[in-house]
CSV table of C-alpha atoms and ligand atoms in Angstrom, one decimal:
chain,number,residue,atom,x,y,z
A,4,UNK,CA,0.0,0.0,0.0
A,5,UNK,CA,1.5,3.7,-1.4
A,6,UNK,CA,1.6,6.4,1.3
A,7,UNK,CA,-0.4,9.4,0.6
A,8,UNK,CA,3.2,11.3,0.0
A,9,UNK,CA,4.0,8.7,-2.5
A,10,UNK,CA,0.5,8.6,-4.1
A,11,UNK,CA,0.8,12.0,-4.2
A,12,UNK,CA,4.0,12.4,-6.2
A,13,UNK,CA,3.1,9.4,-8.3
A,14,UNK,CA,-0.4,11.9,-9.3
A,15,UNK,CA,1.8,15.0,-9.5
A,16,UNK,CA,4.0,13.1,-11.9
A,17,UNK,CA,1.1,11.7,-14.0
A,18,UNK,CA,0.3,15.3,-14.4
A,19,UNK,CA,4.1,16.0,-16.0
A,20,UNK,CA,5.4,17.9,-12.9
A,21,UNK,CA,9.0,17.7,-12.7
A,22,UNK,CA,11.4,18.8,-10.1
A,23,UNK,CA,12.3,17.5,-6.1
A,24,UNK,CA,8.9,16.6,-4.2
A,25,UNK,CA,9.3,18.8,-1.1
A,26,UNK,CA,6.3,17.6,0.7
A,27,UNK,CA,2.5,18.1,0.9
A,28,UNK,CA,0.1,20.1,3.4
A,29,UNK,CA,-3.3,18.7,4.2
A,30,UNK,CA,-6.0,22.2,3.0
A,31,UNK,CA,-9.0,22.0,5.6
A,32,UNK,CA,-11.3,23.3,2.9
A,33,UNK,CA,-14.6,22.0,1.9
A,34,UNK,CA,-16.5,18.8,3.3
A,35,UNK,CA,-16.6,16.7,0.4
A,36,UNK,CA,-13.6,16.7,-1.6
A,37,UNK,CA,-9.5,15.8,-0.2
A,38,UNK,CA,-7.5,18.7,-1.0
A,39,UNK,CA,-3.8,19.0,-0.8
A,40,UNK,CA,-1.0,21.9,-1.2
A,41,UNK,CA,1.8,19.9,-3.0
A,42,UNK,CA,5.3,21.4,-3.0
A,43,UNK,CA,7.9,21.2,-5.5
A,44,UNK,CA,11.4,22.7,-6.6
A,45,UNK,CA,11.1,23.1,-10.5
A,46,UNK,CA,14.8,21.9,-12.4
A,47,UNK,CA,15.2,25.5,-12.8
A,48,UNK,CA,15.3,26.0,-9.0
A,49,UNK,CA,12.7,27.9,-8.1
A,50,UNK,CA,9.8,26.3,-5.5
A,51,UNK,CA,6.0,26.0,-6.6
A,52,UNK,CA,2.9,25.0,-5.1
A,53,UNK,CA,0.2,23.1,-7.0
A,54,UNK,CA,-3.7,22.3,-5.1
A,55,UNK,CA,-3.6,18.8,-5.9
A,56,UNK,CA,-7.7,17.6,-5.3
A,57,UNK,CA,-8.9,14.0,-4.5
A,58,UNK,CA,-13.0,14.1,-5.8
A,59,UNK,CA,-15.4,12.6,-3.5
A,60,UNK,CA,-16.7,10.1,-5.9
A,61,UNK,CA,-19.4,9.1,-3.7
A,62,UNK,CA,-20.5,13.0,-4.0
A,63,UNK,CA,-19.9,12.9,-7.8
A,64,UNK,CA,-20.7,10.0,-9.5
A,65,UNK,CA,-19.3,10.6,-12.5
A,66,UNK,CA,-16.5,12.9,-11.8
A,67,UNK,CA,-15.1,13.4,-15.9
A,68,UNK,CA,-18.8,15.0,-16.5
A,69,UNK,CA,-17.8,17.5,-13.4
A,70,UNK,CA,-14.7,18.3,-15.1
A,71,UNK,CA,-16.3,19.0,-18.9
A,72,UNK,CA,-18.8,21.2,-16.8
A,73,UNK,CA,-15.7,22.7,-15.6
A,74,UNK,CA,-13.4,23.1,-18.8
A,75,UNK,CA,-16.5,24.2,-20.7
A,76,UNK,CA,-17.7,27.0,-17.9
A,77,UNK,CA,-14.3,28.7,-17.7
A,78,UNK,CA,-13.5,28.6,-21.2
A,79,UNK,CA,-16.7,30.8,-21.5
A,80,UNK,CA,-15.4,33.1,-18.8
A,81,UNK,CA,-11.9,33.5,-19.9
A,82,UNK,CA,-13.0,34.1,-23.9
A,83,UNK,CA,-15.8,36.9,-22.3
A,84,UNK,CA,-13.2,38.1,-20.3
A,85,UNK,CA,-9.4,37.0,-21.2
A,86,UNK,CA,-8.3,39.4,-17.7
A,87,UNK,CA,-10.6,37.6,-15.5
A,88,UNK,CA,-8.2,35.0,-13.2
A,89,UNK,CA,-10.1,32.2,-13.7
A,90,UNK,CA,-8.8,28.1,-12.8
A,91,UNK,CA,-6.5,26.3,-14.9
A,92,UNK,CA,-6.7,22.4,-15.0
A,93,UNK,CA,-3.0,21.2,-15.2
A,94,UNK,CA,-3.3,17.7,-18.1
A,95,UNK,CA,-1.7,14.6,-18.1
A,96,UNK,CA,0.4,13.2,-21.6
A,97,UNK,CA,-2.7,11.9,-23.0
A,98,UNK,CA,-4.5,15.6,-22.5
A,99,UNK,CA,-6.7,14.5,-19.8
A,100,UNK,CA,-7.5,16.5,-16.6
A,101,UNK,CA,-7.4,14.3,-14.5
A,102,UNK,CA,-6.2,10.7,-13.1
A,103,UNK,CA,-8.5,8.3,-12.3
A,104,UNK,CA,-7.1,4.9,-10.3
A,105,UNK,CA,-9.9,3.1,-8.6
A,106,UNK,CA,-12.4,4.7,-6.8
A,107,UNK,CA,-10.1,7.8,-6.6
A,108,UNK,CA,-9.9,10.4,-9.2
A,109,UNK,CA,-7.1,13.4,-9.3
A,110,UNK,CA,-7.2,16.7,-10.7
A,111,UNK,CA,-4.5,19.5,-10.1
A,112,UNK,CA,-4.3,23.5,-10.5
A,113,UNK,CA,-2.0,26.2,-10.3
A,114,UNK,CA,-1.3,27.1,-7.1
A,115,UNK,CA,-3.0,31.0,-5.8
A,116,UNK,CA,-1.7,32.7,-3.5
A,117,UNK,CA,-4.8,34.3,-1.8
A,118,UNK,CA,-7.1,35.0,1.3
A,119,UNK,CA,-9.9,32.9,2.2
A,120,UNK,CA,-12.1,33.7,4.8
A,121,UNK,CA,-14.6,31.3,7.0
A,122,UNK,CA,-15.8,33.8,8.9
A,123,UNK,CA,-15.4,37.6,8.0
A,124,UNK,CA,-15.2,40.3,9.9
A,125,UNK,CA,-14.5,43.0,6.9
A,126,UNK,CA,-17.8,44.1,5.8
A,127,UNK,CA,-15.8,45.4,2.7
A,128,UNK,CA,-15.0,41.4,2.2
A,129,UNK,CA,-18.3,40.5,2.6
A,130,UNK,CA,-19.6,43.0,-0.2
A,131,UNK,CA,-16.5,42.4,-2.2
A,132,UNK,CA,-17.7,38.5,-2.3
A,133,UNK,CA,-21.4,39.3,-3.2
A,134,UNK,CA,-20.0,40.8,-5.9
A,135,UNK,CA,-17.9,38.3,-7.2
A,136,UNK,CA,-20.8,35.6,-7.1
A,137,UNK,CA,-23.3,38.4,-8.4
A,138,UNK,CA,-21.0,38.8,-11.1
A,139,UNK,CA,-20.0,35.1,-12.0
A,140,UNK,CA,-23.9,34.5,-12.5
A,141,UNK,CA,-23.7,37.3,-15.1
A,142,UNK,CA,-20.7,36.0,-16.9
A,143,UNK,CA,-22.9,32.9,-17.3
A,144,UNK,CA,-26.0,34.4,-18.3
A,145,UNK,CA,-25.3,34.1,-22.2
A,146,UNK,CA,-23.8,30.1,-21.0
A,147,UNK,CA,-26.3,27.7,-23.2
A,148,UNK,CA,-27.5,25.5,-20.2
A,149,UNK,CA,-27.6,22.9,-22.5
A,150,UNK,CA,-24.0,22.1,-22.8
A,151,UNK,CA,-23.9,21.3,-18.9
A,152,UNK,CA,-24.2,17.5,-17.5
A,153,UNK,CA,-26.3,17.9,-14.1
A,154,UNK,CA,-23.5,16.6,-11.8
A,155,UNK,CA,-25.7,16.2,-8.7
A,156,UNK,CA,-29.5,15.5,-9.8
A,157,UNK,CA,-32.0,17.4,-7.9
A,158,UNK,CA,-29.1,19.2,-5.8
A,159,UNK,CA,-31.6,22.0,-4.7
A,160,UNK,CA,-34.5,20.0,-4.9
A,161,UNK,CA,-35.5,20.8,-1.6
A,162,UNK,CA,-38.8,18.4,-2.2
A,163,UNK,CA,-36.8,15.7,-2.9
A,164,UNK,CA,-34.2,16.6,0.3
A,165,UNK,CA,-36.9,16.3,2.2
A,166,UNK,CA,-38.5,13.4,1.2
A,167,UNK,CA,-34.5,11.5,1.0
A,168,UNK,CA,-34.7,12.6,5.1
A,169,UNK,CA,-38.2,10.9,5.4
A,170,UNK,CA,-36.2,8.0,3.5
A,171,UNK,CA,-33.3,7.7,5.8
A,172,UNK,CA,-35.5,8.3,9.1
A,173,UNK,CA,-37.8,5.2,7.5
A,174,UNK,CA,-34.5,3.2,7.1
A,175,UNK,CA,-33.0,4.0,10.0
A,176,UNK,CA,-30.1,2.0,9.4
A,177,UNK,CA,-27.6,3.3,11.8
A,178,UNK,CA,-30.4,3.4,14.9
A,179,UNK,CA,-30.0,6.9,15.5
A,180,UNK,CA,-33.4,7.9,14.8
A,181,UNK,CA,-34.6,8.1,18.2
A,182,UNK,CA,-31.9,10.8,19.3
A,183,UNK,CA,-33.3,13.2,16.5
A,184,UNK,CA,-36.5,13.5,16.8
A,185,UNK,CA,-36.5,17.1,17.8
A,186,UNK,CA,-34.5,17.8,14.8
A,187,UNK,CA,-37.1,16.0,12.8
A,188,UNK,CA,-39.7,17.3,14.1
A,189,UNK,CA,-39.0,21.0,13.6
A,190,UNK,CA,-37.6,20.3,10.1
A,191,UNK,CA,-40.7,19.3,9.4
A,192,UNK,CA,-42.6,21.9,10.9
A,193,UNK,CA,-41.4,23.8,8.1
A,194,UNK,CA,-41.3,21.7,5.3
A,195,UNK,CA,-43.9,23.9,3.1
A,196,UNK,CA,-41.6,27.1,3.7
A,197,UNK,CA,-38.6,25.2,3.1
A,198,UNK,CA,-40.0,24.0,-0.1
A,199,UNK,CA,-42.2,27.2,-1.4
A,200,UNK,CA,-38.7,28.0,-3.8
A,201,UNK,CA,-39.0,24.5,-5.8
A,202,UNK,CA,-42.9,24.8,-5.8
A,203,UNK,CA,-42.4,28.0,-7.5
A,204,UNK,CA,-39.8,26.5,-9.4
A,205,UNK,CA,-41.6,24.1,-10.5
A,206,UNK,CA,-44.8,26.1,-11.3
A,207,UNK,CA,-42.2,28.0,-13.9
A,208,UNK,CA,-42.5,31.7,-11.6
A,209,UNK,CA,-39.2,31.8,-11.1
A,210,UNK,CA,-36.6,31.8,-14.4
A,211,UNK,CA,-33.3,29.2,-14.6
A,212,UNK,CA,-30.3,30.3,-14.7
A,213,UNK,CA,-26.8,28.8,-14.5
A,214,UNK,CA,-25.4,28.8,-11.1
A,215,UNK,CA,-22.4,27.9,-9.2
A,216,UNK,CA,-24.7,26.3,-6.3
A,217,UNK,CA,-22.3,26.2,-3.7
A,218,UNK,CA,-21.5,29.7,-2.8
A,219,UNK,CA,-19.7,29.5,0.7
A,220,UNK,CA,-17.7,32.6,1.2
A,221,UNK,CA,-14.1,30.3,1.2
A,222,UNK,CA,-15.2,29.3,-2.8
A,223,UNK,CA,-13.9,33.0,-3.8
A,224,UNK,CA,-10.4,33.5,-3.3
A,225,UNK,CA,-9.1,37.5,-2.1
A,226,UNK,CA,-5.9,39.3,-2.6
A,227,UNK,CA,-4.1,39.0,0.3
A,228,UNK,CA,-3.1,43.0,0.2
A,229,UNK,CA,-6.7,45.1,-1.0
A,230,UNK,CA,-9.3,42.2,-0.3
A,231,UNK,CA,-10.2,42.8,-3.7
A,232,UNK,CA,-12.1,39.0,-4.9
A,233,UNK,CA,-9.8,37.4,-7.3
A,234,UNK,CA,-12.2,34.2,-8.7
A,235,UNK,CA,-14.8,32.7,-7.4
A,236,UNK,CA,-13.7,28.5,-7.5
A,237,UNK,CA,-15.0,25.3,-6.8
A,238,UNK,CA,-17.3,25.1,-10.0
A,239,UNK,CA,-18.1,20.9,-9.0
A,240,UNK,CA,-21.9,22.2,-8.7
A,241,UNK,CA,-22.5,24.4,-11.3
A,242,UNK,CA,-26.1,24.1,-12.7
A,243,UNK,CA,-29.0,25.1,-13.6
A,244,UNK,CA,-30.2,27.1,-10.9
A,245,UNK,CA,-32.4,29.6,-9.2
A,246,UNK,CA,-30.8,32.7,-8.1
A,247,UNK,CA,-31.7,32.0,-4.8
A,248,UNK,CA,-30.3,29.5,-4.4
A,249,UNK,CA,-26.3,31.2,-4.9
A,250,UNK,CA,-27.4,33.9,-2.7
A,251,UNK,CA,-29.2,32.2,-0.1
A,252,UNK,CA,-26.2,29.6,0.6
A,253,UNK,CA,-24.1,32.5,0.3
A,254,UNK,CA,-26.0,34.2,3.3
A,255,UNK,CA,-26.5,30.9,4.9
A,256,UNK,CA,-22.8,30.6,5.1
A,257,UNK,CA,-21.6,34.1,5.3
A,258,UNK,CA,-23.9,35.9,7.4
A,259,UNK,CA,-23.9,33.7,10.8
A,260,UNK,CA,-22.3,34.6,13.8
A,261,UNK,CA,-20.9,31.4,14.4
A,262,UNK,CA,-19.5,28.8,12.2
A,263,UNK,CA,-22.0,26.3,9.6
A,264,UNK,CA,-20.7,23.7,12.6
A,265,UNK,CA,-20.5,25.3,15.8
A,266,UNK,CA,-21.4,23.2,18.9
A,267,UNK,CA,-22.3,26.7,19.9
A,268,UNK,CA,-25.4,27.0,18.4
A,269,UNK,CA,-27.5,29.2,20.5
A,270,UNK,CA,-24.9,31.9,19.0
A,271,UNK,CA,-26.0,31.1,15.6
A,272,UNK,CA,-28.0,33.9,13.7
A,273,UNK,CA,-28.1,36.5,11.3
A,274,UNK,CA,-25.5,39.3,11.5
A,275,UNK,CA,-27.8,41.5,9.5
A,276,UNK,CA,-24.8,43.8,8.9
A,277,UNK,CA,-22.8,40.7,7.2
A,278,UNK,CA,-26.7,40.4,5.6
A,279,UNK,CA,-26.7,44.1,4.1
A,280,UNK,CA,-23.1,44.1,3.0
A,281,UNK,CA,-23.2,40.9,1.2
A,282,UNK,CA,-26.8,42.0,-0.3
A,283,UNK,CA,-25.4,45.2,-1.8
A,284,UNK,CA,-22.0,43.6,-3.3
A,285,UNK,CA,-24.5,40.7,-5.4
A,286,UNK,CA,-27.5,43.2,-5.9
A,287,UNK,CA,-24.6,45.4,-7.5
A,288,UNK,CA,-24.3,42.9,-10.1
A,289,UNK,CA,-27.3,41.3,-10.4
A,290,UNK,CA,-30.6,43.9,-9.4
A,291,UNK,CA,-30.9,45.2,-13.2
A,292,UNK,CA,-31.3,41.4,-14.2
A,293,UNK,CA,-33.8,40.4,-11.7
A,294,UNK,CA,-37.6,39.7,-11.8
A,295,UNK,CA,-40.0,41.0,-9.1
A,296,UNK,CA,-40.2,37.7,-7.8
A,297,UNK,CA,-37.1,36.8,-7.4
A,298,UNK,CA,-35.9,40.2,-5.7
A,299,UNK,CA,-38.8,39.5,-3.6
A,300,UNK,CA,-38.2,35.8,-3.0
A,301,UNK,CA,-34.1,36.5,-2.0
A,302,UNK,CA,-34.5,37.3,2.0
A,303,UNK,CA,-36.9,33.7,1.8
A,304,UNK,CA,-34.2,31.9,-0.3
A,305,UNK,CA,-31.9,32.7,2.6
A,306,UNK,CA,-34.1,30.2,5.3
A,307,UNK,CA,-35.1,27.5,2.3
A,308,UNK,CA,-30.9,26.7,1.6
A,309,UNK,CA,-30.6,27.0,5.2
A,310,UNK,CA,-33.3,24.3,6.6
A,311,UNK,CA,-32.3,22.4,3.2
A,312,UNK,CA,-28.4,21.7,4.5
A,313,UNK,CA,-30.2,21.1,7.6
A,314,UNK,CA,-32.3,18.3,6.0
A,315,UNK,CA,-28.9,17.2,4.5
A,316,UNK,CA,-26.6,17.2,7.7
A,317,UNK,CA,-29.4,15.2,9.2
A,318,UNK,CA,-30.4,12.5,6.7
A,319,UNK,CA,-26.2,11.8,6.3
A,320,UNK,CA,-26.4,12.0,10.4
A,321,UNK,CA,-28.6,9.1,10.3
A,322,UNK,CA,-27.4,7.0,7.3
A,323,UNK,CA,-24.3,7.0,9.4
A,324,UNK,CA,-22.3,10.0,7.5
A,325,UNK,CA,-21.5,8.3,4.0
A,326,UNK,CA,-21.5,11.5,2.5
A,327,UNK,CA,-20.2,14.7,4.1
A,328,UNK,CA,-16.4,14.4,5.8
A,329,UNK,CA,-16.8,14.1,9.7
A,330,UNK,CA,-14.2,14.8,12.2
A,331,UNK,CA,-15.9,13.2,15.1
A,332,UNK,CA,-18.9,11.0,15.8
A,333,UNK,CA,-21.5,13.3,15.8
A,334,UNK,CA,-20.2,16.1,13.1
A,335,UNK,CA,-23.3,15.9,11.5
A,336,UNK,CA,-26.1,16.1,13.9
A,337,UNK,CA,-24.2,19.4,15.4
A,338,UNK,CA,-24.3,20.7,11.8
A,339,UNK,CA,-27.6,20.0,11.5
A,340,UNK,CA,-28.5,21.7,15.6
A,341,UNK,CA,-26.4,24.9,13.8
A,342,UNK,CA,-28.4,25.1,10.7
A,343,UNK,CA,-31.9,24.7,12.4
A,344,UNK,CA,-30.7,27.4,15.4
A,345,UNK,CA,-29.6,29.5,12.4
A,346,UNK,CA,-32.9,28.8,10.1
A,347,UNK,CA,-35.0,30.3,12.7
A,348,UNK,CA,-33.7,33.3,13.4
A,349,UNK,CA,-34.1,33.8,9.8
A,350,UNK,CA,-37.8,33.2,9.9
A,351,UNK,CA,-37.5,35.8,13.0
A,352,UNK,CA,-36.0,38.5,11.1
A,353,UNK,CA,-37.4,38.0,8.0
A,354,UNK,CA,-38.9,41.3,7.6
A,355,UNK,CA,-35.8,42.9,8.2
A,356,UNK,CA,-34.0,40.6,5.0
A,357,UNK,CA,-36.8,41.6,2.9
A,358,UNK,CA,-36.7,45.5,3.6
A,359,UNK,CA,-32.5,45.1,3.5
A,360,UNK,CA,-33.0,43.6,0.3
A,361,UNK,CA,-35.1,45.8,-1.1
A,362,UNK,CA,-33.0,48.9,-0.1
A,363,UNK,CA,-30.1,47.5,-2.3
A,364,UNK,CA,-32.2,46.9,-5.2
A,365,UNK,CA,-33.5,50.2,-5.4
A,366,UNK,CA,-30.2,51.9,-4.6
A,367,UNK,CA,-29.0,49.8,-7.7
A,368,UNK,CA,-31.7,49.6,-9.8
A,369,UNK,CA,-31.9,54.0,-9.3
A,370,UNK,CA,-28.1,54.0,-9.6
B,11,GN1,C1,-20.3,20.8,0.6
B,11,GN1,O1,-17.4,20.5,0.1
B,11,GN1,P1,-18.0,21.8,0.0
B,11,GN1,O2,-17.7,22.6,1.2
B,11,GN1,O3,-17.6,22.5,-1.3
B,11,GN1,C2,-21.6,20.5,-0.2
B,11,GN1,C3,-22.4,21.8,-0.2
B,11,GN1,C4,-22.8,22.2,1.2
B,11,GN1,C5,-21.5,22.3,2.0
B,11,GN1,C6,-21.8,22.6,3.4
B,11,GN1,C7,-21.2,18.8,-3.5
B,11,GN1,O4,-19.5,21.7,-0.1
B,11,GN1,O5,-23.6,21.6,-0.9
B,11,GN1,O6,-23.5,23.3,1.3
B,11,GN1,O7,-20.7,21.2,1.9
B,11,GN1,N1,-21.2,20.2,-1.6
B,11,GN1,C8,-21.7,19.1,-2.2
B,11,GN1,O8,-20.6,23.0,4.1
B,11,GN1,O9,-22.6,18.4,-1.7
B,12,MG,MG1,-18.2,22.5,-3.2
């Protein structure tokens, strides 16, 4: 059996990287996918970095769709926009982008130096960020949806998220049911809210667009010196989507006081200023583009991606955790505690989203 180090340099070498293997560092980023910081000195001496990534391919089943999603999104980007920094794909000799042995599969980039942020203090981040996802929808709006493979069927189906929990409580296979039953029972205390975006979805009242679907704040990467957002990454996810449902993850993630897994989940809530800032920065981008319903639908999409990764956290808590990376027993069910503490204060300050919302768009839409 290889060691990770010598799997690693085996990959890198796959990948026509030449030069003394320095060593690797372990990137606590994400909660699907391995990623690694793989260090070289080049024959010409000087030392590089690569992100060497592992795909979850339990997450994505078939991982060479996720790259053609990939390759095809930011060749769109970069031939809009040849300034834009957008992610480069290192191949292998036959042209691939990635390595596939067994059940793991390897891709590799360029190494950025950057900022990323879990939690942000600078509101002038925060707005920075909304406007990088704000603006990486636009870039996409002239993308023919067509040309993209759904990676993840039904990823913001939050009917079907739902009815996969009702699934796993049914199963039960790991007997841990019983200890979640409060959990279950308020998720499903506000099952129609939680699903009112896909009904309208599905009713055709709000439009389809191609999202990137997984807007946590750590996808876009900052310049270390100004803060200014460099590119917005992890493109695994993008979709088809509903506008909502970029900038409700984004808020979901963003705009808590406390981490997406904090044990400390009584802190968990909106930081409406985090709220505000990250409104105006995507609003910015996106307000002259928008429908009346979806403006009006943005502060809602907020709580629906919220109690959806709640449903999520939950149904993987009780399956026994085959999907999302734990780091202790019961990872999951304190996601899922954070996500439902952080859900209702959402419903509690609701009317204060919808008005914060509604300032930005007018100050944009006037501007
Ligand atoms: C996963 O691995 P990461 O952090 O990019 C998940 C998202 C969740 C997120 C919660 C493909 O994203 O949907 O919102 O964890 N990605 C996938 O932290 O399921
Ligand atoms: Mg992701």
């Amino acid at each position: 059996m290889m060691t990770l180090n010598e799997k690693l340099l085996q990959v890198c070498r796959l990948f026509r990287i030449e030069g003394d293997f320095l060593g690797y560092d372990t990137i606590q980023m994400g909660n699907v996918n391995q990623t690694y910081e793989v260090k070289f000195r080049l024959p010409d001496g000087r030392k590089k970095s690569f992100l060497v990534q592992n795909v979850n391919t339990y997450v994505f089943k078939n991982p060479v769709q996720v790259m053609e999603n990939i390759d095809k999104v930011t060749e769109h980007i970069r031939s809009k926009l040849p300034d834009q920094l957008t992610l480069h794909f290192h191949h292998t000799a036959d042209r691939k982008t990635y390595v596939e042995d067994g059940s793991n599969f390897w891709r590799m980039t360029n190494f950025i130096p950057c900022a990323t942020y879990n939690a942000v203090a600078d509101l002038k981040i925060v707005r920075n960020a909304g406007q990088a996802f704000g603006a990486f929808q636009n870039q996409l709006s002239d993308f023919d949806s067509d040309l993209l493979y759904e990676t993840i069927p039904d990823f913001h189906n939050t009917k079907r998220r739902y009815e996969a929990l009702l699934e796993a409580a049914k199963a039960d296979p790991a007997g841990r049911v019983r200890e979640v039953e409060r959990e279950l029972e308020y998720l499903l205390s506000v099952r129609e809210t939680a699903c009112s975006l896909t009904a309208l979805q599905e009713r055709g009242e709000l439009p389809l667009r191609v999202t990137h679907n997984d807007t946590k704040i750590n996808n876009v990467l900052f310049d270390k010196r100004d803060g200014r957002a460099l590119v917005v990454v992890d493109l695994d996810t993008v979709m088809p989507g509903l506008v909502g449902h970029d900038f409700g993850d984004a808020i979901r993630f963003a705009a808590n006081y406390v981490e997406e897994d904090s044990p400390d989940f009584q802190k968990a809530g909106v930081d409406m200023e985090v709220f505000e800032a990250f409104t105006e920065g995507f609003l910015k981008e996106t307000a002259s583009t928008l429908t009346p319903l979806e403006r009006e639908t943005l502060a809602l999409s907020a709580f629906v991606l919220t109690a959806e990764l709640a449903t999520r956290f939950l149904a993987d808590y009780i399956l026994g955790d085959p999907y999302f990376k734990i780091n202790y027993p019961q990872h999951n069910l304190v996601r899922t505690r954070c996500q439902i503490a952080l859900a209702k204060d959402m419903l509690r300050k609701m009317g204060a989203m919808e008005q914060a919302v509604q300032h930005a768009a007018r100050v944009r839409v006037s501007a």
